[in-house]
PDB file of C-alpha atoms in Angstrom:
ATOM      1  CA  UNK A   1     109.465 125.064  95.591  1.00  0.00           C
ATOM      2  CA  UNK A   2     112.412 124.234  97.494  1.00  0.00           C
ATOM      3  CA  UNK A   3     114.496 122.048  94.165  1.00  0.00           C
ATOM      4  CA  UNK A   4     116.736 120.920  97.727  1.00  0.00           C
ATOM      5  CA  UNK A   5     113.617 119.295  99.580  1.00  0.00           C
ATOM      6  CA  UNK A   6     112.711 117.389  95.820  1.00  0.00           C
ATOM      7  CA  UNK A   7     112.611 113.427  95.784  1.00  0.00           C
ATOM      8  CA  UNK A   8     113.778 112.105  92.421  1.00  0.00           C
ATOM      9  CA  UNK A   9     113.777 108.101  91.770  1.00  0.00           C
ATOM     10  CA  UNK A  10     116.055 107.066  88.467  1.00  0.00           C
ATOM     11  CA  UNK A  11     114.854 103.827  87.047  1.00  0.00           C
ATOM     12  CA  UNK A  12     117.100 102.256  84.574  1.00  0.00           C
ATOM     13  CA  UNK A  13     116.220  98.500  83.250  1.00  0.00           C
ATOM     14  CA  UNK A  14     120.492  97.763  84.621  1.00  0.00           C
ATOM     15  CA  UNK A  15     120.539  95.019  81.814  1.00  0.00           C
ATOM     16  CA  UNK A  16     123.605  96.435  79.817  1.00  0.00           C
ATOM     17  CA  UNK A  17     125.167  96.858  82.811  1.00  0.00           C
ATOM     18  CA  UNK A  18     124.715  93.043  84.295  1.00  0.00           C
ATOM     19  CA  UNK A  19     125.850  91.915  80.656  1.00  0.00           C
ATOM     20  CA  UNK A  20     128.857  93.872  80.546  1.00  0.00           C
ATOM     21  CA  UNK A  21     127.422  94.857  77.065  1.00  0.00           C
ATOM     22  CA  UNK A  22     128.988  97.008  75.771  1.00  0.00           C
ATOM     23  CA  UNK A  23     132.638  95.783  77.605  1.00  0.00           C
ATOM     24  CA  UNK A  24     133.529  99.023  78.629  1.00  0.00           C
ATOM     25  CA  UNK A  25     130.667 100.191  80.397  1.00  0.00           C
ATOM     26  CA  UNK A  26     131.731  99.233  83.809  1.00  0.00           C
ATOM     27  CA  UNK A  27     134.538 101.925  82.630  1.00  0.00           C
ATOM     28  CA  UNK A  28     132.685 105.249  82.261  1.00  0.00           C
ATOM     29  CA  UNK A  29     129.571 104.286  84.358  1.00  0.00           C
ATOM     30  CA  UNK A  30     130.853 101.947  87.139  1.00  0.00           C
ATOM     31  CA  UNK A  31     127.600 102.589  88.819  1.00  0.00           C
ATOM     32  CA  UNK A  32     125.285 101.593  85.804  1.00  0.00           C
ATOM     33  CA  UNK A  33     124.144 104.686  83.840  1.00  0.00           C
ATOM     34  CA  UNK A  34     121.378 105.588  86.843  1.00  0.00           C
ATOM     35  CA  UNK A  35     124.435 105.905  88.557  1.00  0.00           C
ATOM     36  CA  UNK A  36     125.829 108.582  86.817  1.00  0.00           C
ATOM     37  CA  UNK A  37     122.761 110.374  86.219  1.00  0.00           C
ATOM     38  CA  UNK A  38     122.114 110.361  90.242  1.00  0.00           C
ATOM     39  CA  UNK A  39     125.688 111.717  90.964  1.00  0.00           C
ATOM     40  CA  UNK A  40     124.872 114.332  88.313  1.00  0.00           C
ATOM     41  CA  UNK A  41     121.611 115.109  90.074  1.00  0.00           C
ATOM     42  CA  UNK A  42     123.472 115.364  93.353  1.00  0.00           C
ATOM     43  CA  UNK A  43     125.429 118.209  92.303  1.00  0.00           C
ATOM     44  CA  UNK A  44     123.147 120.081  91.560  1.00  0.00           C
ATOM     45  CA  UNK A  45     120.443 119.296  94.209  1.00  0.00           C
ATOM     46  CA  UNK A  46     122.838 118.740  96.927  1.00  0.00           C
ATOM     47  CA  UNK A  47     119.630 117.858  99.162  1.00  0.00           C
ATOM     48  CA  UNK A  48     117.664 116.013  97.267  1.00  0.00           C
ATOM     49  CA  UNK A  49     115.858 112.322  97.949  1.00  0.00           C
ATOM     50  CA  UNK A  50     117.764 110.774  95.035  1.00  0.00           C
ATOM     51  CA  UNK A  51     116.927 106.823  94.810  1.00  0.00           C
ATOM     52  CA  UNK A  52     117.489 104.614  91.739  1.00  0.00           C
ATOM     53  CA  UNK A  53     115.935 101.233  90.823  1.00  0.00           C
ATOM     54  CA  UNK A  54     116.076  98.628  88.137  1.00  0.00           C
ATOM     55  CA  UNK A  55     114.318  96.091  86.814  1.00  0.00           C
ATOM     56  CA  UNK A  56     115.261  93.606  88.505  1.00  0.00           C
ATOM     57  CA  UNK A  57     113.862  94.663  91.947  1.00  0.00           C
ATOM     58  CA  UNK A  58     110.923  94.046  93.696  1.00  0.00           C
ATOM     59  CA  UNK A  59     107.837  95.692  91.538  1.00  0.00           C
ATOM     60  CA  UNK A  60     111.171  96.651  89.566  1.00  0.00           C
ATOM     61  CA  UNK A  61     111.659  99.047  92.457  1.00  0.00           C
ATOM     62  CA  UNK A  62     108.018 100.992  91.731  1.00  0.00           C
ATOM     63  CA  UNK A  63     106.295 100.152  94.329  1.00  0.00           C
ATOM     64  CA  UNK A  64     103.027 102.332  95.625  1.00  0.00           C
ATOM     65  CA  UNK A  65     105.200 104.060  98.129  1.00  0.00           C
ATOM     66  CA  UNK A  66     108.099 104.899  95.627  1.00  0.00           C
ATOM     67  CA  UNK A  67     105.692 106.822  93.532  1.00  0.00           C
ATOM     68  CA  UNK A  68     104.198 108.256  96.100  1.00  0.00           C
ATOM     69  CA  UNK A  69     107.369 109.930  97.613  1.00  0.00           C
ATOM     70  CA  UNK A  70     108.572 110.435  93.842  1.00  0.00           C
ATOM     71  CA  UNK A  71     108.238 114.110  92.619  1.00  0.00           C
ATOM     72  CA  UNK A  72     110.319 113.327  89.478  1.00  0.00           C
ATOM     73  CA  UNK A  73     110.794 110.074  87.788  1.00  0.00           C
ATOM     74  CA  UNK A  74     113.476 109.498  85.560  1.00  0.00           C
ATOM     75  CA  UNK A  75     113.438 106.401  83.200  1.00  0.00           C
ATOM     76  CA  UNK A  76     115.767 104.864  80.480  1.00  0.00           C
ATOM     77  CA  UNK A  77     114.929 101.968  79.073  1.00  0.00           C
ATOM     78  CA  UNK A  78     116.599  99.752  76.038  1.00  0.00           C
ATOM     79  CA  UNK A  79     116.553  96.085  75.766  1.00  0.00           C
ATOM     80  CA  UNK A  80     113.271  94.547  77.828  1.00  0.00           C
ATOM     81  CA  UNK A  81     111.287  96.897  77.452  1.00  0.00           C
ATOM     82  CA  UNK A  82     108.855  94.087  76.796  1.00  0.00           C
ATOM     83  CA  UNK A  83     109.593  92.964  80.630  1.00  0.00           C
ATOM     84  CA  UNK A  84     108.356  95.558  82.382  1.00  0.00           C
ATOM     85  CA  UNK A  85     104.970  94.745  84.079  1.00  0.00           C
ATOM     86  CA  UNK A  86     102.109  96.017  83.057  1.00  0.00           C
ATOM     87  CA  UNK A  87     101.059  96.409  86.424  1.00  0.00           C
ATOM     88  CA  UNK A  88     103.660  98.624  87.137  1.00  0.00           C
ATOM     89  CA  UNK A  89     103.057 100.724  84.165  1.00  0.00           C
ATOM     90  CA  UNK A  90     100.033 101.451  85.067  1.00  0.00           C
ATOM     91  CA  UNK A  91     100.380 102.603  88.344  1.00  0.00           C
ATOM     92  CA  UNK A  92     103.371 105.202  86.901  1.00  0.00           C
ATOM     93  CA  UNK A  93     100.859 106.361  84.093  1.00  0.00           C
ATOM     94  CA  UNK A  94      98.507 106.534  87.473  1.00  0.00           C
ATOM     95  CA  UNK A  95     101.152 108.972  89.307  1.00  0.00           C
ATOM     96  CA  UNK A  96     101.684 111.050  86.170  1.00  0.00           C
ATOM     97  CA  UNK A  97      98.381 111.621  85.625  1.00  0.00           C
ATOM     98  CA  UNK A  98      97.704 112.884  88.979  1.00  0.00           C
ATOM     99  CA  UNK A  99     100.928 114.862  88.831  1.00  0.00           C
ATOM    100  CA  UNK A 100     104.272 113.202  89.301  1.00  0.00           C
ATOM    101  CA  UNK A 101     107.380 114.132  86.773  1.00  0.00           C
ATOM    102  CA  UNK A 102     108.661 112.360  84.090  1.00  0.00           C
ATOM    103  CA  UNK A 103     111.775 112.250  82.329  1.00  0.00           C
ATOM    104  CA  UNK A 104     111.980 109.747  79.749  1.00  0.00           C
ATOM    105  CA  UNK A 105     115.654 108.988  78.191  1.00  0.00           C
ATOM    106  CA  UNK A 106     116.843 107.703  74.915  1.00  0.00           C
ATOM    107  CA  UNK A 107     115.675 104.370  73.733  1.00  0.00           C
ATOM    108  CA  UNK A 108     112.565 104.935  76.361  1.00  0.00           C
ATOM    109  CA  UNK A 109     110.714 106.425  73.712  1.00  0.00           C
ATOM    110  CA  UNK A 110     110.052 102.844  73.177  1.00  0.00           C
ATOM    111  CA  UNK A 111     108.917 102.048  76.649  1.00  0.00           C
ATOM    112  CA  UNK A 112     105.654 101.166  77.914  1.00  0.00           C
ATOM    113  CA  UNK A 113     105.156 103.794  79.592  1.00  0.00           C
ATOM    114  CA  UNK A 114     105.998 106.537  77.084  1.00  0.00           C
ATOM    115  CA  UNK A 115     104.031 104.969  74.388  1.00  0.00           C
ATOM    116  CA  UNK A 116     100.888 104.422  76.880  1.00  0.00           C
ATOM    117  CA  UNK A 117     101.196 108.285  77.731  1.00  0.00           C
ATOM    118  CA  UNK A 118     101.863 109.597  73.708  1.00  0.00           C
ATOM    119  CA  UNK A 119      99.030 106.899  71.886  1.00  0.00           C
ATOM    120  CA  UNK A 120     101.507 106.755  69.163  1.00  0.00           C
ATOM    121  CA  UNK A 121     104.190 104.314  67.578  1.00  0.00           C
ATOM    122  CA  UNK A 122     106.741 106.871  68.940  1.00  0.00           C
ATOM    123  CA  UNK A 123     108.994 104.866  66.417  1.00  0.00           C
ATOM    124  CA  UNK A 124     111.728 106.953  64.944  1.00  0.00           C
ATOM    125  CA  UNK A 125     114.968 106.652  62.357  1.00  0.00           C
ATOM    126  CA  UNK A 126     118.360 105.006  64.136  1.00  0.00           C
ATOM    127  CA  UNK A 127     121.904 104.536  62.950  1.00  0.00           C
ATOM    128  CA  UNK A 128     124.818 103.743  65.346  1.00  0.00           C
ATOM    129  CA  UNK A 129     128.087 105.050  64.144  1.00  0.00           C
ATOM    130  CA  UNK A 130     129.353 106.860  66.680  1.00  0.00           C
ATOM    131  CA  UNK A 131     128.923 109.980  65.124  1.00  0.00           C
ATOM    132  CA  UNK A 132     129.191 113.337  66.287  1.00  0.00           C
ATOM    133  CA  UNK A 133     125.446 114.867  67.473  1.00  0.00           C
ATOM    134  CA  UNK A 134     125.138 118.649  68.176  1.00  0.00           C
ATOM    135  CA  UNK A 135     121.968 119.405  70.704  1.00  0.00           C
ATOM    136  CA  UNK A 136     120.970 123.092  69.456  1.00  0.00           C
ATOM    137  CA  UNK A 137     118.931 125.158  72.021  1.00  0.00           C
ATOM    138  CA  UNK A 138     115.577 126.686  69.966  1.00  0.00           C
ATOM    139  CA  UNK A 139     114.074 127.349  72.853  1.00  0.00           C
ATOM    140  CA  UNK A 140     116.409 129.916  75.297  1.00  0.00           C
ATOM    141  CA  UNK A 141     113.458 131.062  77.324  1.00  0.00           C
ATOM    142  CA  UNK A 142     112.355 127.886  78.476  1.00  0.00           C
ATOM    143  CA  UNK A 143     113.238 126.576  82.070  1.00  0.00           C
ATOM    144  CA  UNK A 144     115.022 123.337  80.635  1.00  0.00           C
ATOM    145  CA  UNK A 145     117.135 125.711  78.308  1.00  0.00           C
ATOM    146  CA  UNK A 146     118.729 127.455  81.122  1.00  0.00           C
ATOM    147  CA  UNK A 147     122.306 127.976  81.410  1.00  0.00           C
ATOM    148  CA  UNK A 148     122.623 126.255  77.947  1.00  0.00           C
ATOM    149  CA  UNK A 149     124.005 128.418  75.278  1.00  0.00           C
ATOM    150  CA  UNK A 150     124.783 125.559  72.753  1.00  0.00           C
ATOM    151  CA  UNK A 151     125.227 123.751  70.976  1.00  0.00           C
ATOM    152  CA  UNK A 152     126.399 121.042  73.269  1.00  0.00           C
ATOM    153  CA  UNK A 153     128.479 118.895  71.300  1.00  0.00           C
ATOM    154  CA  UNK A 154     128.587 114.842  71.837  1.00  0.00           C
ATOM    155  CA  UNK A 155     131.890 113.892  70.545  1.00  0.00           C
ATOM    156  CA  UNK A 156     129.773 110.187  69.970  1.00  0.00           C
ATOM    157  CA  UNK A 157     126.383 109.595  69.707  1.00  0.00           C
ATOM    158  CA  UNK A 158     123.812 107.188  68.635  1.00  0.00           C
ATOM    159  CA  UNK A 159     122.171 108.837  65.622  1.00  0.00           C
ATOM    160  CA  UNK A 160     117.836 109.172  66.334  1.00  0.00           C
ATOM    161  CA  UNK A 161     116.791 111.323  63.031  1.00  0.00           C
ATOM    162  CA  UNK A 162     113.366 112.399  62.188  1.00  0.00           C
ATOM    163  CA  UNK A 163     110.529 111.559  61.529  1.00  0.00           C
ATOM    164  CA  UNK A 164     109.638 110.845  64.966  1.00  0.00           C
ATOM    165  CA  UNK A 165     106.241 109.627  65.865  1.00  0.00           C
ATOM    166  CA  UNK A 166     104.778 111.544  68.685  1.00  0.00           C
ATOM    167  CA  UNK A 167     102.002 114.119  69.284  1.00  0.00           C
ATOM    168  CA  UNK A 168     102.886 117.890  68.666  1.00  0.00           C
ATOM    169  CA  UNK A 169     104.877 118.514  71.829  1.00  0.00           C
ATOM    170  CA  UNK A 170     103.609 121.782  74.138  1.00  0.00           C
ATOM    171  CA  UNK A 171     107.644 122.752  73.940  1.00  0.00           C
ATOM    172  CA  UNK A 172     110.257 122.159  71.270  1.00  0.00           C
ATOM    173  CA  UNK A 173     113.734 122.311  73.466  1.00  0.00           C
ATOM    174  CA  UNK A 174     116.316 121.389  71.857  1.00  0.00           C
ATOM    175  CA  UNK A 175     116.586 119.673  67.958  1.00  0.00           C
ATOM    176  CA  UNK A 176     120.120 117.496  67.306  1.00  0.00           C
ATOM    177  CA  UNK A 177     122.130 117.605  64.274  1.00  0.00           C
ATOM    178  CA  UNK A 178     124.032 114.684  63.035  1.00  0.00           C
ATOM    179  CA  UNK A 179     127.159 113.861  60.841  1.00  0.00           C
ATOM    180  CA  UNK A 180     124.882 112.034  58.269  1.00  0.00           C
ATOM    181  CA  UNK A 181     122.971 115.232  57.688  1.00  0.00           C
ATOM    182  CA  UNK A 182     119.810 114.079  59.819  1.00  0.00           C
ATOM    183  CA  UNK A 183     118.011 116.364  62.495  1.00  0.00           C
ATOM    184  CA  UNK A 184     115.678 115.303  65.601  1.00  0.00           C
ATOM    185  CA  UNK A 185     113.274 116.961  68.030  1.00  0.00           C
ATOM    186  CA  UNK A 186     115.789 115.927  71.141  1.00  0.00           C
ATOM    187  CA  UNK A 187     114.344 117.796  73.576  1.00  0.00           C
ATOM    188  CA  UNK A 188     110.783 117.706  73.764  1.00  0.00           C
ATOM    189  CA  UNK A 189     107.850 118.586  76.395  1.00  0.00           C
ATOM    190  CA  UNK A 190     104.491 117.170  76.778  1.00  0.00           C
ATOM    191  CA  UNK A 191     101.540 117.497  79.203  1.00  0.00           C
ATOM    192  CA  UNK A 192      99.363 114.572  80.415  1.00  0.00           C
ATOM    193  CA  UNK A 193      96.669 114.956  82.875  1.00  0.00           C
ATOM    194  CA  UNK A 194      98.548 117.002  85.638  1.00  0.00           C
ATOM    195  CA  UNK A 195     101.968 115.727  85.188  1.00  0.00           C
ATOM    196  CA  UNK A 196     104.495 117.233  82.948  1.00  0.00           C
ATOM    197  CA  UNK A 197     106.626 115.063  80.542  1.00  0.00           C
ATOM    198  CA  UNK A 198     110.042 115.447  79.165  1.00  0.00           C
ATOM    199  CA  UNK A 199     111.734 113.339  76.688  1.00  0.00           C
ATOM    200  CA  UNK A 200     115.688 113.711  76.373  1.00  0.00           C
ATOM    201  CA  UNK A 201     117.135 111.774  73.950  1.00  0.00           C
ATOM    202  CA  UNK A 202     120.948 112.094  74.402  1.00  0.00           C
ATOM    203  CA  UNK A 203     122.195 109.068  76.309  1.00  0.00           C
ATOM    204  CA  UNK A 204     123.214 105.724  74.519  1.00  0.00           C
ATOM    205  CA  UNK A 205     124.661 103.141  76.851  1.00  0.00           C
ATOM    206  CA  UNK A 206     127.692 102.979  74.458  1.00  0.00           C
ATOM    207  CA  UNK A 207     129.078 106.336  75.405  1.00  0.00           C
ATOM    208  CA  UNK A 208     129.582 107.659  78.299  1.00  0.00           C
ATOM    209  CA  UNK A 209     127.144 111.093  77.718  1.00  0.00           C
ATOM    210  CA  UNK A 210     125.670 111.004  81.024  1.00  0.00           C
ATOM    211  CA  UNK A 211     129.002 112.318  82.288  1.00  0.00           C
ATOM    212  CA  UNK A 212     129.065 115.345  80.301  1.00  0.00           C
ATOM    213  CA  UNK A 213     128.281 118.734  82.410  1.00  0.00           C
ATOM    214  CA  UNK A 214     125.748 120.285  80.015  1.00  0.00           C
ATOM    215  CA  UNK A 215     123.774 117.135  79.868  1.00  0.00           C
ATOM    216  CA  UNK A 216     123.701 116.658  83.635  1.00  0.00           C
ATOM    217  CA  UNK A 217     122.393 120.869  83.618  1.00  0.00           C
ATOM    218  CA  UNK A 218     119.613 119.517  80.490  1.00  0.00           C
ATOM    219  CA  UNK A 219     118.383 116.722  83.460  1.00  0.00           C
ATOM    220  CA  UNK A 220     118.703 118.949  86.391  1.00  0.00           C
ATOM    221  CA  UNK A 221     116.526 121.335  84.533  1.00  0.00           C
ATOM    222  CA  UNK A 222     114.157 119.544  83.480  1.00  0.00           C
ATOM    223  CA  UNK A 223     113.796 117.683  86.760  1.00  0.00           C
ATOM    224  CA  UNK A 224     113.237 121.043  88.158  1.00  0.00           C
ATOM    225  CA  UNK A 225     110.740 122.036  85.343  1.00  0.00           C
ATOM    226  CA  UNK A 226     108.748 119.000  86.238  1.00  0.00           C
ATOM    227  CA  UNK A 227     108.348 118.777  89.633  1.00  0.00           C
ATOM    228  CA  UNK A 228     105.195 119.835  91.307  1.00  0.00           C
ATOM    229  CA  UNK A 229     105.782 118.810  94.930  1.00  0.00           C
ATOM    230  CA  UNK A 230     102.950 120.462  96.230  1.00  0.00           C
ATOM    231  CA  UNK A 231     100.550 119.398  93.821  1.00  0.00           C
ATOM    232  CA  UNK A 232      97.849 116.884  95.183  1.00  0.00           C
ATOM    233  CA  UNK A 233      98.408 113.492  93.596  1.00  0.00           C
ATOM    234  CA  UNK A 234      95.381 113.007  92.093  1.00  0.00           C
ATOM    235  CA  UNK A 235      93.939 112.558  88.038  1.00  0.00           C
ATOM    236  CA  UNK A 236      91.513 114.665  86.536  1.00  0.00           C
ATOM    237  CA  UNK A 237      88.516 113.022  86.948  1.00  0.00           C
ATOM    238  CA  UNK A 238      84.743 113.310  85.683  1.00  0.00           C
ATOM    239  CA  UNK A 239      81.980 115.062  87.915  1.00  0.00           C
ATOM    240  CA  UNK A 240      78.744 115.965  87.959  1.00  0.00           C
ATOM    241  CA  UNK A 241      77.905 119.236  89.856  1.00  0.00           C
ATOM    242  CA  UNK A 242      74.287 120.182  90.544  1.00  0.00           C
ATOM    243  CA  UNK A 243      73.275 123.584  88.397  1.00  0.00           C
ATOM    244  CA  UNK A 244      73.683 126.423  90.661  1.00  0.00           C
ATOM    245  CA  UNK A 245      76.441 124.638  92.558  1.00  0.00           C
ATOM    246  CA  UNK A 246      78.816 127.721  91.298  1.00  0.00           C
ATOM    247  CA  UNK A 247      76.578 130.193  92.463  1.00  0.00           C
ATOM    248  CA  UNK A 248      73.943 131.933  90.145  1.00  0.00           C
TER     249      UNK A 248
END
């Protein structure tokens, strides 16, 4: 796999960002926060197909043809979750199934999609205080884990402490550490069908943590982890061979 040749879509609902909410956002992330995580993509995959869509556009910018020139999809999602079609939910759960990345980023643990793709509440513990949130690497041998020697440090975070509703994950990444004394599986992997799944949960629209250089590496990686370009975009699916069809 050629990570300059991959074609990466960023979907971000854009609804903090059209309400100014929080005021300073238009500050660190003049571009929206799919912004920033696209110009962090672009330095490290210089060549890259790097689109980004929100909710707002047409088919909230997922249309058949998207997904089908999508290797990786990145989404972070916050406030309407509730508005995003079911339509178009489906036909993402569709293209992981059959093989297409996901990232899925901070509040997303909440979205359709993620919760359609884990069959759990995914609900977890929050407190927003702007505290400090270390990302410690368990895992140093996995591909996501490279070049991080940790812990990164967020000087201001959105604390997301345990416990945290999902399945066992096939990889444990990264677990966060918080002033209060919490901890949280922040870095997880999953497996669904043929697509691989990784949910990142640094990233709170009220701090600008999508411009820090470690986090960018933590999304570049796991881009790269998840992409399958050459894989044939299609779900497992049932069949019904005649006996002796695999020779005798």
């Amino acid at each position: 796999m050629n990570p300059q040749s991959l074609r990466i879509t960023i979907w971000n609902e854009g609804v903090h960002e059209a309400r100014q909410d929080p005021p300073a956002i238009a500050g660190y992330y003049p571009n929206g926060m799919h912004g920033a995580i696209a110009e962090g993509l672009a330095g490290h995959f210089p060549g890259a197909l790097i689109r980004t869509a929100v909710l707002a556009d047409p088919e909230h910018g997922l249309s058949e043809d998207v997904l089908a020139d999508t290797d990786v999809l990145l989404w972070w999602g916050h406030l309407a979750h509730g508005d995003v079609s079911d339509e178009v939910v489906q036909r993402v759960r569709r293209h992981v199934l059959g093989g297409m990345g996901l990232l899925v980023l901070h509040s997303a643990h909440f979205s359709k999609i993620f919760i359609s793709l884990m069959g759990t509440t995914c609900s977890l513990q929050w407190r927003n205080d702007g505290e400090r949130e270390l990302v410690w690497n368990v895992n140093p041998t996995h591909p996501i884990a490279e070049g991080i020697t940790g812990p990164i440090v967020i000087p201001e975070q959105e604390m997301y402490g345990e416990f945290f509703d999902i399945p066992t994950p096939d990889d444990l990444v990264f677990i966060s550490s918080f002033d209060g004394g919490e901890v949280f599986r922040s870095g997880v992997t999953f497996t669904r069908g043929r697509g691989r799944i990784f949910y990142f949960s640094p990233g709170d629209q009220e701090y600008p943590v999508y411009n820090q250089a470690e986090i960018r590496q933590v999304l570049a990686n796991g881009v790269k982890w998840a992409a399958q370009p050459r894989i044939e975009r299609q779900a497992p699916s049932v069949g019904n061979p005649q006996r002796g069809s695999f020779g005798s």
